[in-house]
Structures are given as C-alpha cells and as structure tokens.
Tab-separated table of C-alpha atoms in Angstrom:
chain	number	residue	atom	x	y	z
H	20	MET	CA	-18.799	3.014	26.937
H	21	SER	CA	-19.297	-0.195	24.996
H	22	SER	CA	-22.474	-0.886	23.064
H	23	PRO	CA	-24.530	-4.092	23.405
H	24	LEU	CA	-24.107	-4.393	19.624
H	25	ASP	CA	-20.302	-4.251	19.548
H	26	GLN	CA	-19.803	-7.901	20.598
H	27	SER	CA	-16.710	-6.769	22.523
H	28	THR	CA	-16.956	-9.598	25.071
H	29	TYR	CA	-16.307	-12.147	22.311
H	30	GLN	CA	-13.153	-12.966	20.388
H	31	VAL	CA	-14.974	-13.755	17.120
H	32	ARG	CA	-17.656	-11.294	16.008
H	33	LEU	CA	-19.985	-11.045	13.052
H	34	ASP	CA	-21.878	-8.114	11.578
H	35	TRP	CA	-23.082	-6.855	8.207
H	36	GLY	CA	-22.062	-4.161	5.764
H	37	VAL	CA	-20.038	-0.997	6.193
H	38	GLY	CA	-22.116	-0.178	9.262
H	39	GLY	CA	-21.000	-3.430	10.823
H	40	VAL	CA	-17.346	-2.373	10.604
H	41	HIS	CA	-18.154	0.545	12.873
H	42	ARG	CA	-20.642	-1.321	15.087
H	43	VAL	CA	-18.326	-4.062	16.261
H	44	ALA	CA	-15.588	-3.337	18.749
H	45	ALA	CA	-12.148	-2.523	17.381
H	46	SER	CA	-10.617	-5.795	16.228
H	47	ASP	CA	-7.174	-7.043	15.300
H	48	VAL	CA	-8.418	-8.768	12.126
H	49	TYR	CA	-11.331	-7.967	9.816
H	50	VAL	CA	-12.480	-10.546	7.290
H	51	VAL	CA	-14.634	-9.153	4.485
H	52	VAL	CA	-16.986	-11.853	3.209
H	53	ASP	CA	-18.574	-11.188	-0.182
H	54	VAL	CA	-18.986	-14.672	-1.590
H	55	ILE	CA	-20.259	-14.381	-5.154
H	56	SER	CA	-18.177	-11.448	-6.268
H	57	PHE	CA	-15.491	-9.650	-4.314
H	58	GLY	CA	-14.302	-12.312	-1.859
H	59	SER	CA	-14.129	-15.154	-4.355
H	60	ALA	CA	-12.552	-12.897	-6.985
H	61	ALA	CA	-9.831	-11.787	-4.575
H	62	ALA	CA	-9.092	-15.350	-3.492
H	63	ALA	CA	-8.907	-16.593	-7.083
H	64	ALA	CA	-6.726	-13.660	-8.142
H	65	VAL	CA	-4.080	-14.136	-5.463
H	66	ALA	CA	-4.206	-17.932	-5.799
H	67	GLY	CA	-3.169	-17.438	-9.414
H	68	GLY	CA	-0.308	-15.147	-8.496
H	69	GLY	CA	-2.179	-11.926	-9.203
H	70	GLU	CA	-3.734	-9.170	-7.144
H	71	LEU	CA	-6.975	-7.226	-6.850
H	72	ARG	CA	-7.019	-3.471	-6.523
H	73	LEU	CA	-9.851	-1.980	-4.497
H	74	ASP	CA	-10.549	0.646	-7.139
H	75	GLU	CA	-11.089	-2.151	-9.681
H	76	ALA	CA	-13.101	-4.425	-7.401
H	77	SER	CA	-16.392	-2.577	-7.005
H	78	ALA	CA	-19.451	-4.259	-8.497
H	79	PRO	CA	-23.043	-3.009	-8.642
H	80	GLY	CA	-24.912	-3.978	-5.481
H	81	SER	CA	-21.758	-5.276	-3.764
H	82	ASP	CA	-20.203	-3.681	-0.711
H	83	GLY	CA	-17.033	-5.769	-0.459
H	84	ALA	CA	-14.602	-3.077	-1.578
H	85	GLU	CA	-16.320	-0.424	0.543
H	86	ILE	CA	-16.179	-2.632	3.624
H	87	ALA	CA	-12.493	-3.346	3.093
H	88	THR	CA	-11.815	0.367	2.698
H	89	ALA	CA	-13.743	1.199	5.868
H	90	ALA	CA	-11.834	-1.406	7.857
H	91	ALA	CA	-8.466	-0.255	6.522
H	92	GLU	CA	-9.247	3.334	7.490
H	93	LEU	CA	-9.828	2.501	11.149
H	94	GLY	CA	-7.303	4.194	13.390
H	95	HIS	CA	-5.728	1.048	14.845
H	96	THR	CA	-4.511	-0.390	11.486
H	97	PRO	CA	-5.952	-3.895	11.600
H	98	LEU	CA	-5.200	-6.820	9.315
H	99	VAL	CA	-7.857	-6.838	6.565
H	100	LEU	CA	-8.500	-10.116	4.731
H	101	ALA	CA	-10.922	-11.113	1.970
H	102	GLY	CA	-12.824	-14.311	2.617
H	103	ALA	CA	-15.327	-16.578	0.904
H	104	LEU	CA	-16.457	-20.183	0.947
H	105	ARG	CA	-13.566	-21.042	-1.350
H	106	ASN	CA	-10.841	-20.059	1.138
H	107	ALA	CA	-12.577	-20.312	4.529
H	108	ALA	CA	-10.126	-22.853	5.969
H	109	ALA	CA	-7.139	-20.900	4.643
H	110	ILE	CA	-8.450	-17.724	6.285
H	111	ALA	CA	-8.835	-19.530	9.604
H	112	ARG	CA	-5.295	-20.897	9.422
H	113	ALA	CA	-3.937	-17.419	8.671
H	114	ILE	CA	-5.750	-15.968	11.685
H	115	LYS	CA	-4.421	-18.759	13.890
H	116	ALA	CA	-0.905	-18.014	12.634
H	117	GLU	CA	-1.404	-14.303	13.328
H	118	GLN	CA	-2.471	-15.076	16.884
H	119	GLU	CA	0.604	-17.235	17.383
H	120	ARG	CA	2.813	-14.510	15.914
H	121	ARG	CA	1.310	-11.929	18.266
H	122	GLY	CA	1.473	-14.224	21.267
H	123	ALA	CA	-1.845	-12.892	22.482
H	124	ARG	CA	-5.555	-13.417	21.948
H	125	THR	CA	-6.434	-11.946	18.559
H	126	SER	CA	-9.889	-10.490	18.038
H	127	VAL	CA	-11.638	-11.177	14.732
H	128	SER	CA	-14.549	-9.368	13.099
H	129	VAL	CA	-16.153	-11.231	10.228
H	130	ILE	CA	-18.094	-8.707	8.149
H	131	ALA	CA	-20.646	-10.159	5.737
H	132	ALA	CA	-21.239	-7.874	2.781
H	133	GLY	CA	-24.858	-8.514	1.822
H	134	GLU	CA	-26.215	-6.572	-1.119
H	135	ARG	CA	-27.638	-3.132	-1.724
H	136	PRO	CA	-30.082	-3.473	-4.614
H	137	ASP	CA	-31.472	-0.058	-3.684
H	138	VAL	CA	-29.470	2.893	-2.410
H	139	GLY	CA	-29.210	2.836	1.358
H	140	GLU	CA	-30.839	-0.578	1.754
H	141	LEU	CA	-28.780	-3.572	2.854
H	142	ARG	CA	-30.209	-6.926	1.827
H	143	PHE	CA	-29.387	-10.107	3.747
H	144	ALA	CA	-27.572	-12.440	1.345
H	145	VAL	CA	-27.657	-16.154	2.117
H	146	GLU	CA	-24.314	-16.750	0.391
H	147	ASP	CA	-22.525	-14.261	2.626
H	148	HIS	CA	-24.210	-15.668	5.751
H	149	LEU	CA	-22.951	-19.135	4.812
H	150	GLY	CA	-19.508	-17.846	3.804
H	151	ALA	CA	-19.115	-16.027	7.107
H	152	GLY	CA	-20.309	-19.145	8.892
H	153	ALA	CA	-17.740	-21.279	7.080
H	154	ILE	CA	-14.946	-19.046	8.378
H	155	VAL	CA	-16.282	-19.016	11.947
H	156	ASP	CA	-16.692	-22.795	11.806
H	157	ALA	CA	-13.115	-23.225	10.565
H	158	LEU	CA	-11.835	-20.946	13.334
H	159	ALA	CA	-13.659	-23.030	15.928
H	160	GLY	CA	-11.982	-26.128	14.548
H	161	LEU	CA	-8.630	-24.493	15.338
H	162	GLY	CA	-9.628	-23.599	18.882
H	163	ILE	CA	-10.613	-19.986	18.228
H	164	ASP	CA	-14.167	-20.493	19.380
H	165	HIS	CA	-15.155	-17.759	21.827
H	166	SER	CA	-17.727	-16.510	19.335
H	167	SER	CA	-20.682	-14.152	19.578
H	168	PRO	CA	-24.227	-15.503	19.131
H	169	GLU	CA	-24.287	-13.819	15.723
H	170	ALA	CA	-21.140	-15.670	14.687
H	171	VAL	CA	-22.292	-18.982	16.166
H	172	ALA	CA	-25.628	-18.816	14.331
H	173	ALA	CA	-23.836	-18.386	11.015
H	174	ALA	CA	-21.383	-21.199	11.769
H	175	GLU	CA	-24.161	-23.603	12.708
H	176	SER	CA	-26.050	-22.693	9.538
H	177	PHE	CA	-23.013	-23.524	7.441
H	178	ALA	CA	-22.307	-26.782	9.271
H	179	ALA	CA	-25.905	-27.977	8.904
H	180	LEU	CA	-26.250	-26.929	5.260
H	181	ARG	CA	-22.784	-27.602	3.891
H	182	ARG	CA	-23.883	-30.444	1.626
H	183	ALA	CA	-26.492	-28.178	0.022
H	184	ILE	CA	-24.258	-25.140	-0.571
H	185	ARG	CA	-24.311	-25.329	-4.372
H	186	HIS	CA	-28.094	-25.567	-4.498
H	187	LEU	CA	-28.565	-22.814	-1.918
H	188	LEU	CA	-26.338	-20.386	-3.797
H	189	THR	CA	-27.854	-21.021	-7.222
H	190	ALA	CA	-31.426	-20.987	-5.875
H	191	SER	CA	-30.926	-17.887	-3.706
H	192	GLY	CA	-32.017	-14.447	-4.800
H	193	SER	CA	-28.429	-13.549	-5.613
H	194	GLY	CA	-27.967	-16.638	-7.762
H	195	ARG	CA	-31.277	-16.300	-9.555
H	196	ALA	CA	-30.567	-12.650	-10.288
H	197	LEU	CA	-27.627	-13.765	-12.432
H	198	GLU	CA	-29.464	-16.448	-14.416
H	199	GLY	CA	-28.808	-15.885	-18.126
H	200	ASP	CA	-25.910	-13.571	-17.267
H	201	PRO	CA	-22.308	-14.561	-18.092
H	202	ARG	CA	-21.532	-13.930	-14.430
H	203	HIS	CA	-23.723	-16.884	-13.445
H	204	ALA	CA	-20.589	-19.022	-13.769
H	205	ASP	CA	-19.228	-17.016	-10.838
H	206	VAL	CA	-22.035	-18.379	-8.665
H	207	LEU	CA	-21.045	-21.965	-9.422
H	208	ALA	CA	-17.394	-21.224	-8.719
H	209	ALA	CA	-18.251	-19.380	-5.501
H	210	ALA	CA	-20.144	-22.436	-4.207
H	211	ARG	CA	-16.940	-24.487	-3.950
H	212	VAL	CA	-15.786	-24.916	-0.370
H	213	ASP	CA	-12.087	-24.747	0.501
H	214	ASP	CA	-10.752	-25.349	-2.995
H	215	LEU	CA	-8.326	-22.422	-2.707
H	216	ASP	CA	-5.443	-22.258	-0.244
H	217	ALA	CA	-5.024	-18.526	-0.646
H	218	VAL	CA	-5.487	-15.579	1.706
H	219	PRO	CA	-5.859	-12.087	0.206
H	220	VAL	CA	-4.565	-9.352	2.515
H	221	LEU	CA	-5.085	-5.637	1.919
H	222	ARG	CA	-1.916	-3.593	1.545
H	223	ASP	CA	-1.925	-0.034	0.208
H	224	GLY	CA	-5.262	-0.385	-1.559
H	225	THR	CA	-4.511	-3.747	-3.161
H	226	PHE	CA	-5.258	-7.306	-2.109
H	227	THR	CA	-2.186	-9.509	-2.495
H	228	ARG	CA	-1.343	-12.959	-1.188
H	229	LEU	CA	-0.563	-13.149	2.505
C-alpha cells in the first residue's frame, strides 16, 4: 500500500535526507542535492576530468555520500546522480535524455541533503532547498513537469530568488558557519548557477562523468 508521503502519483518528487530516499516511491533516477559540499564537489571533479569516490566524499554534517549510498543500495538499481546549483540544467538534460533512451516516463526523486549538526537531527538547509528547486525548475523547462507540491514549492522558491542566490547562500546558516574557514570559498563557488555542464553518475562507489 502506498503512503501519502511517497509522492508516487507524481513524476518528479522531492524529499530530504537518507530518510527521504526510503520515503519516496521507488524511482528510476535519484538526484542527490548537497550544494555547498558534496554535490558541487562532484560536479567540479567530473567537469575537470576526475572522479569522486564515496568513501572520500563524506564531510562533517553532510549527508550527501550517505544519501547516494542509500539510493544505490535500493533493490531496483536506479540511476544515481549528484546535483547542485552549478549543474542543475545539465542534470535536467541528462534526465530528459534518459527518458528518451527508455522510451517511457521516467520517475525522478530529488533528495535534498540538509545538514546534521547534531547526531540524528536533520536541519533544513536553504542552499539545498534552492539547489533542488533549480533542478526541478530546469526539468519543468524541458517538459518534465508533473511535480509534487514539495518539488513545486522548491522550484518556485528558486525561480523567485534566483537573482539573490549568492547573498542567500553566504548569509544562510550554512554560509555563516564557514566564515573565516578556508572552505568559505566553496560557498561562493557553490552559488554559481549552471556554470558546469557536467553530470556525475554513481558507478561502483565512484562518481564519474555521465
């Protein structure tokens, strides 16, 4: 029996954290969105001809690698991609191409990572909400627009706030937490929208270019 939380009546779904992977209905594609760290790092790595191993990708407070692992371990072997603001349009194009390759409607679960500053507690992260929204918005632009209310809310947030992305990321809790840290440069890089035409796909524990 389906759950009212699984968003199974929609083609494009959105949920949060490792729990979200298991809450949403089984999907053909999972997009892990962890904007400041994991997602942007994976996109930059494969754009430069490199790769990102899951066992090297974990960062304190970030669930990106765990979410990717959880999705990959699902019984139906879905396509697992790493997304961020920087490659939102590229992710959407890849999903469109996958749907055309399959010749059938392709279901998509966008999983926003959030943060876990304390064990067991998932914190809403504005950067991941906007990153997920950017991907849903890009999908809609390609005609993949039968989206759940959760996905639509994120997409509309991104569309309305796109011009303020850099400020929102640096002024958010996640951005402010890295002030004075060398990693603060990652926040500025992560705020770029669609500057990378690269899609990281998970194969055998490593993200490589699709």
